[in-house]
Coordinates of C-alpha atoms in Angstrom, one line a residue:
M9 CA -59.4 -40.6 38.2
S10 CA -58.5 -43.7 37.2
T11 CA -61.1 -46.2 34.4
G12 CA -58.1 -47.9 33.4
L13 CA -56.8 -51.9 33.7
A14 CA -53.5 -52.9 35.5
K15 CA -52.3 -56.1 36.7
S16 CA -52.8 -56.7 40.5
T17 CA -52.1 -59.0 43.3
S18 CA -54.8 -58.1 45.8
N19 CA -57.7 -60.0 45.8
G20 CA -57.3 -62.7 48.4
H21 CA -58.5 -65.4 46.9
E22 CA -55.4 -68.3 46.2
K23 CA -52.8 -69.9 48.5
S24 CA -49.1 -69.3 47.3
S25 CA -45.8 -69.5 49.6
L26 CA -43.9 -66.9 51.9
S27 CA -41.0 -66.4 52.2
V28 CA -39.2 -67.9 55.4
E29 CA -39.0 -64.4 56.2
E30 CA -42.2 -63.6 56.3
L31 CA -43.1 -66.5 57.6
G32 CA -40.8 -65.6 61.1
K33 CA -42.9 -62.4 61.4
I34 CA -45.8 -63.7 61.3
N35 CA -45.0 -66.5 64.0
E36 CA -43.4 -63.2 66.1
V37 CA -46.2 -60.9 65.6
R38 CA -48.4 -63.7 66.9
R39 CA -45.9 -64.6 69.8
S40 CA -46.1 -60.5 70.7
L41 CA -50.0 -60.9 71.4
G42 CA -49.5 -63.3 75.0
Q43 CA -52.6 -64.2 76.2
M44 CA -56.1 -62.5 75.2
P45 CA -59.8 -63.6 75.4
D46 CA -61.0 -66.7 73.3
K47 CA -62.6 -64.9 70.8
L48 CA -59.9 -62.2 69.8
F49 CA -57.9 -66.0 69.9
V50 CA -60.1 -66.7 67.2
Y51 CA -59.6 -63.3 64.6
C52 CA -56.0 -63.8 64.9
S53 CA -55.2 -66.8 62.8
D54 CA -52.3 -66.5 60.0
A55 CA -54.3 -65.1 57.3
S56 CA -55.2 -62.0 59.7
I57 CA -51.8 -61.5 61.0
T58 CA -50.4 -61.7 57.1
R59 CA -53.0 -59.2 56.3
H60 CA -51.8 -56.3 58.6
L61 CA -48.6 -57.6 57.7
R62 CA -49.1 -56.0 54.4
A63 CA -50.9 -53.2 55.2
R64 CA -48.0 -52.3 56.8
N65 CA -45.5 -53.2 54.2
W66 CA -44.7 -56.3 56.5
N67 CA -43.1 -53.4 59.3
V68 CA -43.6 -55.7 62.5
K69 CA -43.2 -53.1 64.4
K70 CA -46.0 -51.4 62.5
A71 CA -48.0 -54.1 61.8
I72 CA -48.1 -55.3 65.7
K73 CA -48.9 -51.7 66.8
M74 CA -51.5 -52.1 64.1
L75 CA -53.2 -56.0 65.2
R76 CA -53.4 -54.5 69.1
E77 CA -55.3 -51.1 68.4
T78 CA -57.6 -53.4 66.3
L79 CA -58.0 -56.0 68.7
K80 CA -58.8 -53.6 71.0
W81 CA -61.4 -51.9 69.0
R82 CA -62.8 -55.3 68.8
L83 CA -63.6 -55.7 72.7
Q84 CA -64.4 -52.5 73.0
Y85 CA -66.9 -51.7 69.4
K86 CA -67.6 -55.6 69.1
P87 CA -68.1 -55.6 66.0
E88 CA -69.9 -59.3 65.5
E89 CA -72.7 -58.6 68.2
I90 CA -74.4 -56.0 66.3
R91 CA -77.6 -57.4 65.0
W92 CA -80.1 -56.2 61.9
E93 CA -82.8 -55.4 65.1
E94 CA -80.5 -52.6 65.7
I95 CA -79.2 -51.1 62.8
S96 CA -82.6 -52.3 60.2
H97 CA -83.4 -48.6 60.3
E98 CA -80.0 -47.6 58.6
A99 CA -81.1 -49.7 56.0
E100 CA -84.6 -48.8 55.0
T101 CA -83.8 -46.9 51.8
G102 CA -81.2 -49.6 50.7
K103 CA -78.5 -47.1 51.0
I104 CA -75.9 -50.1 52.0
Y105 CA -76.9 -53.5 51.1
R106 CA -75.0 -56.9 50.8
S107 CA -76.1 -57.8 46.6
N108 CA -76.9 -61.3 46.2
Y109 CA -74.5 -62.9 44.1
L110 CA -70.2 -62.5 44.5
D111 CA -68.2 -61.2 41.6
K112 CA -66.6 -63.4 39.1
Y113 CA -63.8 -64.4 42.1
G114 CA -65.5 -65.0 44.6
R115 CA -66.4 -61.5 46.6
S116 CA -68.8 -60.1 48.8
V117 CA -70.7 -57.7 47.0
L118 CA -71.6 -54.2 49.2
I119 CA -74.0 -52.1 47.2
M120 CA -73.4 -48.3 48.0
R121 CA -76.0 -45.2 47.3
P122 CA -75.0 -42.5 48.7
S123 CA -78.5 -40.3 47.5
S124 CA -80.6 -42.8 49.8
Q125 CA -78.9 -41.2 52.8
N126 CA -81.6 -41.3 55.4
T127 CA -79.9 -40.8 58.4
K128 CA -77.9 -37.6 60.0
S129 CA -76.2 -39.4 62.7
T130 CA -72.3 -40.2 62.3
K131 CA -72.4 -42.3 65.0
G132 CA -75.0 -44.9 63.7
Q133 CA -74.5 -44.7 59.7
I134 CA -70.6 -46.2 60.4
R135 CA -72.0 -48.5 62.9
Y136 CA -73.8 -49.7 59.9
L137 CA -71.2 -49.6 58.0
V138 CA -69.1 -52.0 59.7
Y139 CA -72.1 -54.1 60.7
C140 CA -71.9 -54.5 57.0
M141 CA -68.4 -55.1 56.6
E142 CA -68.9 -57.9 59.5
N143 CA -71.8 -59.8 57.0
A144 CA -69.4 -59.7 54.0
I145 CA -67.2 -61.6 55.6
L146 CA -69.2 -63.9 56.9
N147 CA -70.6 -64.2 53.4
L148 CA -66.6 -65.1 52.0
P149 CA -66.5 -68.2 50.8
A150 CA -63.0 -70.4 51.7
E151 CA -60.0 -68.6 51.6
Q152 CA -61.2 -65.1 49.8
E153 CA -60.5 -62.4 51.9
Q154 CA -61.7 -59.6 50.1
M155 CA -64.8 -57.6 49.1
V156 CA -66.0 -55.1 46.8
W157 CA -67.5 -52.1 46.8
L158 CA -70.4 -50.4 44.7
I159 CA -70.7 -46.9 44.7
D160 CA -73.9 -45.8 42.5
F161 CA -74.1 -41.9 41.9
H162 CA -77.4 -41.9 40.8
G163 CA -79.2 -38.7 42.2
F164 CA -76.4 -37.5 44.0
N165 CA -75.8 -33.8 45.4
M166 CA -73.2 -32.6 48.1
S167 CA -76.0 -33.1 50.9
H168 CA -76.0 -36.1 50.6
I169 CA -71.7 -37.2 51.5
S170 CA -70.3 -35.8 54.2
V171 CA -66.5 -34.9 55.0
K172 CA -66.4 -36.3 58.4
V173 CA -68.3 -39.5 57.8
T174 CA -66.3 -40.4 54.9
K175 CA -63.3 -39.4 57.2
E176 CA -64.6 -42.0 59.4
T177 CA -65.1 -45.0 57.0
A178 CA -61.9 -44.1 55.6
H179 CA -60.4 -44.8 59.1
V180 CA -62.2 -48.1 59.7
L181 CA -62.1 -50.0 56.7
Q182 CA -58.0 -49.2 57.0
E183 CA -57.2 -49.7 60.6
H184 CA -59.5 -51.9 61.4
Y185 CA -60.6 -54.0 58.3
P186 CA -56.7 -54.5 56.4
E187 CA -56.8 -55.9 53.1
R188 CA -60.3 -56.2 53.1
L189 CA -61.3 -54.2 49.6
G190 CA -60.4 -55.7 46.6
V191 CA -62.0 -52.6 44.6
A192 CA -64.3 -49.5 45.1
I193 CA -66.0 -48.6 41.7
L194 CA -67.5 -45.3 41.7
Y195 CA -70.1 -45.6 38.9
N196 CA -71.5 -42.2 37.1
P197 CA -70.2 -39.9 39.7
P198 CA -70.8 -35.9 38.9
K199 CA -69.3 -33.1 37.8
I200 CA -69.4 -31.8 41.6
F201 CA -68.1 -34.9 43.2
E202 CA -64.2 -34.2 41.4
S203 CA -63.5 -31.8 44.0
F204 CA -65.1 -33.7 47.2
W205 CA -62.5 -36.7 45.8
T206 CA -59.9 -33.8 46.3
V207 CA -60.6 -32.7 49.6
V208 CA -61.1 -36.9 50.9
K209 CA -58.0 -38.3 49.2
P210 CA -55.7 -37.1 51.7
F211 CA -57.3 -39.4 53.8
L212 CA -56.6 -42.7 52.4
E213 CA -53.5 -44.6 52.1
P214 CA -52.1 -45.0 48.8
K215 CA -52.9 -48.8 48.8
T216 CA -56.6 -47.4 49.0
Y217 CA -57.2 -45.0 47.0
R218 CA -55.4 -46.9 43.8
K219 CA -58.4 -49.4 44.3
V220 CA -61.0 -46.9 43.9
K221 CA -61.8 -46.8 40.1
F222 CA -64.4 -44.1 38.8
A223 CA -66.7 -45.7 36.0
Y224 CA -69.1 -44.1 33.7
S225 CA -72.0 -45.6 31.5
D226 CA -71.1 -44.3 28.3
D227 CA -67.8 -45.2 28.4
V228 CA -66.2 -48.2 26.6
N229 CA -63.8 -49.4 29.1
S230 CA -66.1 -48.8 32.1
K231 CA -68.3 -51.4 30.4
K232 CA -65.0 -53.5 30.4
M233 CA -64.3 -53.3 33.8
M234 CA -67.9 -54.4 34.9
E235 CA -68.4 -57.2 32.4
D236 CA -64.6 -58.6 33.3
L237 CA -65.3 -58.7 36.9
F238 CA -69.4 -59.6 37.1
D239 CA -71.7 -61.9 35.5
M240 CA -74.1 -59.2 33.6
D241 CA -77.0 -61.5 34.0
K242 CA -76.9 -61.1 37.4
L243 CA -75.4 -57.2 38.0
E244 CA -78.5 -54.5 38.7
A245 CA -79.3 -52.5 35.9
S246 CA -77.7 -48.9 37.6
F247 CA -74.6 -50.7 37.1
G248 CA -75.2 -51.3 33.9
G249 CA -76.3 -55.3 34.2
N250 CA -79.2 -57.3 33.3
N251 CA -81.3 -57.2 36.9
Q252 CA -84.1 -55.0 37.1
M253 CA -84.8 -56.1 40.4
G254 CA -84.5 -53.6 42.7
F255 CA -83.3 -53.5 46.7
D256 CA -86.3 -54.9 48.8
I257 CA -86.3 -54.7 52.3
N258 CA -88.7 -57.1 53.2
E259 CA -86.1 -59.6 51.4
Y260 CA -83.2 -57.7 52.9
A261 CA -84.2 -58.3 56.7
T262 CA -84.9 -61.8 56.4
R263 CA -81.5 -62.4 54.7
M264 CA -79.9 -60.6 57.5
R265 CA -81.4 -61.9 60.6
E266 CA -80.8 -65.4 58.7
D267 CA -77.0 -64.3 59.0
D268 CA -77.1 -62.9 62.3
K269 CA -77.9 -66.4 63.8
R270 CA -74.4 -67.5 61.9
M271 CA -73.0 -65.1 63.3
P272 CA -71.7 -66.6 66.8
L273 CA -70.3 -69.6 65.5
F274 CA -68.4 -67.8 62.9
W275 CA -66.0 -66.2 65.6
T276 CA -66.0 -69.4 68.0
R277 CA -65.5 -72.5 65.8
E278 CA -62.7 -74.4 66.5
T279 CA -61.1 -75.5 63.4
S280 CA -57.5 -76.9 62.3
P281 CA -54.2 -74.6 62.1
V282 CA -53.5 -73.9 58.6
A283 CA -49.9 -72.5 57.0
P284 CA -49.7 -68.9 56.5
G285 CA -50.0 -69.3 53.3
L286 CA -53.1 -67.3 51.8
T287 CA -51.5 -64.5 49.3
P288 CA -54.0 -62.7 46.4
A289 CA -54.0 -64.0 43.0
T290 CA -53.4 -62.4 40.3
I291 CA -57.0 -60.0 39.4
P292 CA -57.0 -57.3 36.0
F293 CA -57.2 -53.7 37.4
L294 CA -57.5 -54.1 41.0
D295 CA -54.5 -52.2 42.1
S296 CA -53.3 -49.4 39.5
A297 CA -49.2 -50.2 38.8
I298 CA -46.8 -48.6 41.7
T299 CA -46.3 -45.5 41.4
E300 CA -42.8 -43.8 41.7
S301 CA -43.4 -41.4 45.0
D302 CA -45.4 -45.1 46.1
S303 CA -42.7 -47.1 45.0
E304 CA -40.1 -44.8 47.3
E305 CA -42.3 -44.8 49.5
C306 CA -42.1 -48.7 50.2
G307 CA -39.2 -48.7 49.9
K308 CA -38.2 -46.5 52.7
E309 CA -40.7 -48.7 54.3
Q310 CA -38.9 -51.9 53.6
A311 CA -35.4 -51.0 54.1
S312 CA -35.9 -49.9 58.0
N313 CA -38.1 -53.4 58.9
S314 CA -34.3 -54.8 59.3
S315 CA -34.0 -52.3 62.3
S316 CA -37.5 -52.3 63.4
H317 CA -37.4 -56.1 63.4
E318 CA -34.5 -56.5 66.2
I319 CA -36.5 -54.0 68.7
D320 CA -40.1 -55.1 68.0
S321 CA -38.7 -58.4 70.0
E322 CA -37.7 -56.1 72.9
Q323 CA -41.1 -53.9 72.9
H324 CA -43.6 -56.7 72.0
S325 CA -42.5 -59.5 74.0
P326 CA -44.5 -62.4 74.7
E327 CA -45.0 -61.7 78.3
S328 CA -46.1 -58.2 77.9
S329 CA -49.5 -59.7 76.4
L330 CA -52.1 -57.9 74.9
A331 CA -54.4 -59.3 78.4
E332 CA -52.2 -56.6 80.7
E333 CA -52.1 -54.3 78.4
I334 CA -56.2 -54.0 77.7
L335 CA -56.3 -54.4 81.9
M336 CA -54.3 -50.9 82.0
S337 CA -56.1 -49.2 79.5
N338 CA -59.3 -46.8 80.7
E339 CA -61.1 -47.5 78.4
L340 CA -62.0 -50.6 78.8
E341 CA -61.3 -51.1 82.6
D342 CA -65.1 -53.0 82.3
I343 CA -63.6 -56.0 80.6
H344 CA -62.2 -59.1 81.9
V345 CA -60.0 -60.9 80.1
S346 CA -59.2 -63.5 82.6
E347 CA -62.4 -65.8 82.3
G348 CA -61.3 -67.2 79.8
T349 CA -57.8 -66.2 77.3
T350 CA -55.4 -68.1 74.8
N351 CA -52.0 -68.2 74.8
L352 CA -51.7 -67.1 70.8
G353 CA -48.5 -68.6 71.3
Q354 CA -50.0 -72.1 70.9
G355 CA -51.3 -72.0 68.0
V356 CA -53.6 -70.5 65.5
T357 CA -57.5 -70.7 64.3
K358 CA -58.4 -70.8 60.5
V359 CA -60.6 -67.8 60.6
Q360 CA -60.8 -65.9 57.8

């Protein structure tokens, strides 16, 4: 269980140039999607396509598959349409909420307290998590792409958490919000959590579990880690900070209702195209150094990119549009995408 610091290139904060090959892959992914509903066109910014490519080690075929699945999921699940009144009962105890401050790198911070679990429905818990993820993204500063999870284990016991919910959480995070998590800090996890971690770790991709850090209130390195990431006057006392204010459901409800009003504009705004150059800045410790086995895995995948790259164009041509794929899907037969579609090959909007 890692508490150490290591160099990372994964915070989504600064721009840097991408190679000609990478730019070509971004354009290839976009062309493969073809016609689609306008609200999905907004989702497919250069930054979004780049995140999917990074999540699949720049394998075009795998990135296209991942992005298409996410677009179909967004049409069906409608995460941007979830509103506070629908999920407010899940939030009453403060088990998950967005803090009113950012970390030192401008990332939204989601506070999680497993011991405050107040419902039993997996469906309801995941829908609330998705609401929180969408809200965290809504409140990211310009050109910032990632968020921080702070998980407080005070009062935790094994009845507060389930493998089923954890597995579904990992699936949603990794498959539909790729490269959105900068770091997840597990603060003061008890000894009994170690056995649970052993069970759920296989559900996580190497890129994800390297972002999971264990921190302890009596550990000097943990304290430095928190000080490097947060303004200690804003950070809650439960995480070693100086902020004594607790969770106030009424104040939080007011904030969320205001954010709900902003959400439609966020997903329908029109902005000028931007160059696909969003690349994370170097931040201490967010990703541990890549292990030898991870390096081998990445090497194998990168080696297969060149051969699969040619196949991608044939299997995902612009003529085989996402709109056609959706219309052929039994799960989404009631969605009529013809009422407002855009061809992704025509351009890209600047949405995080």
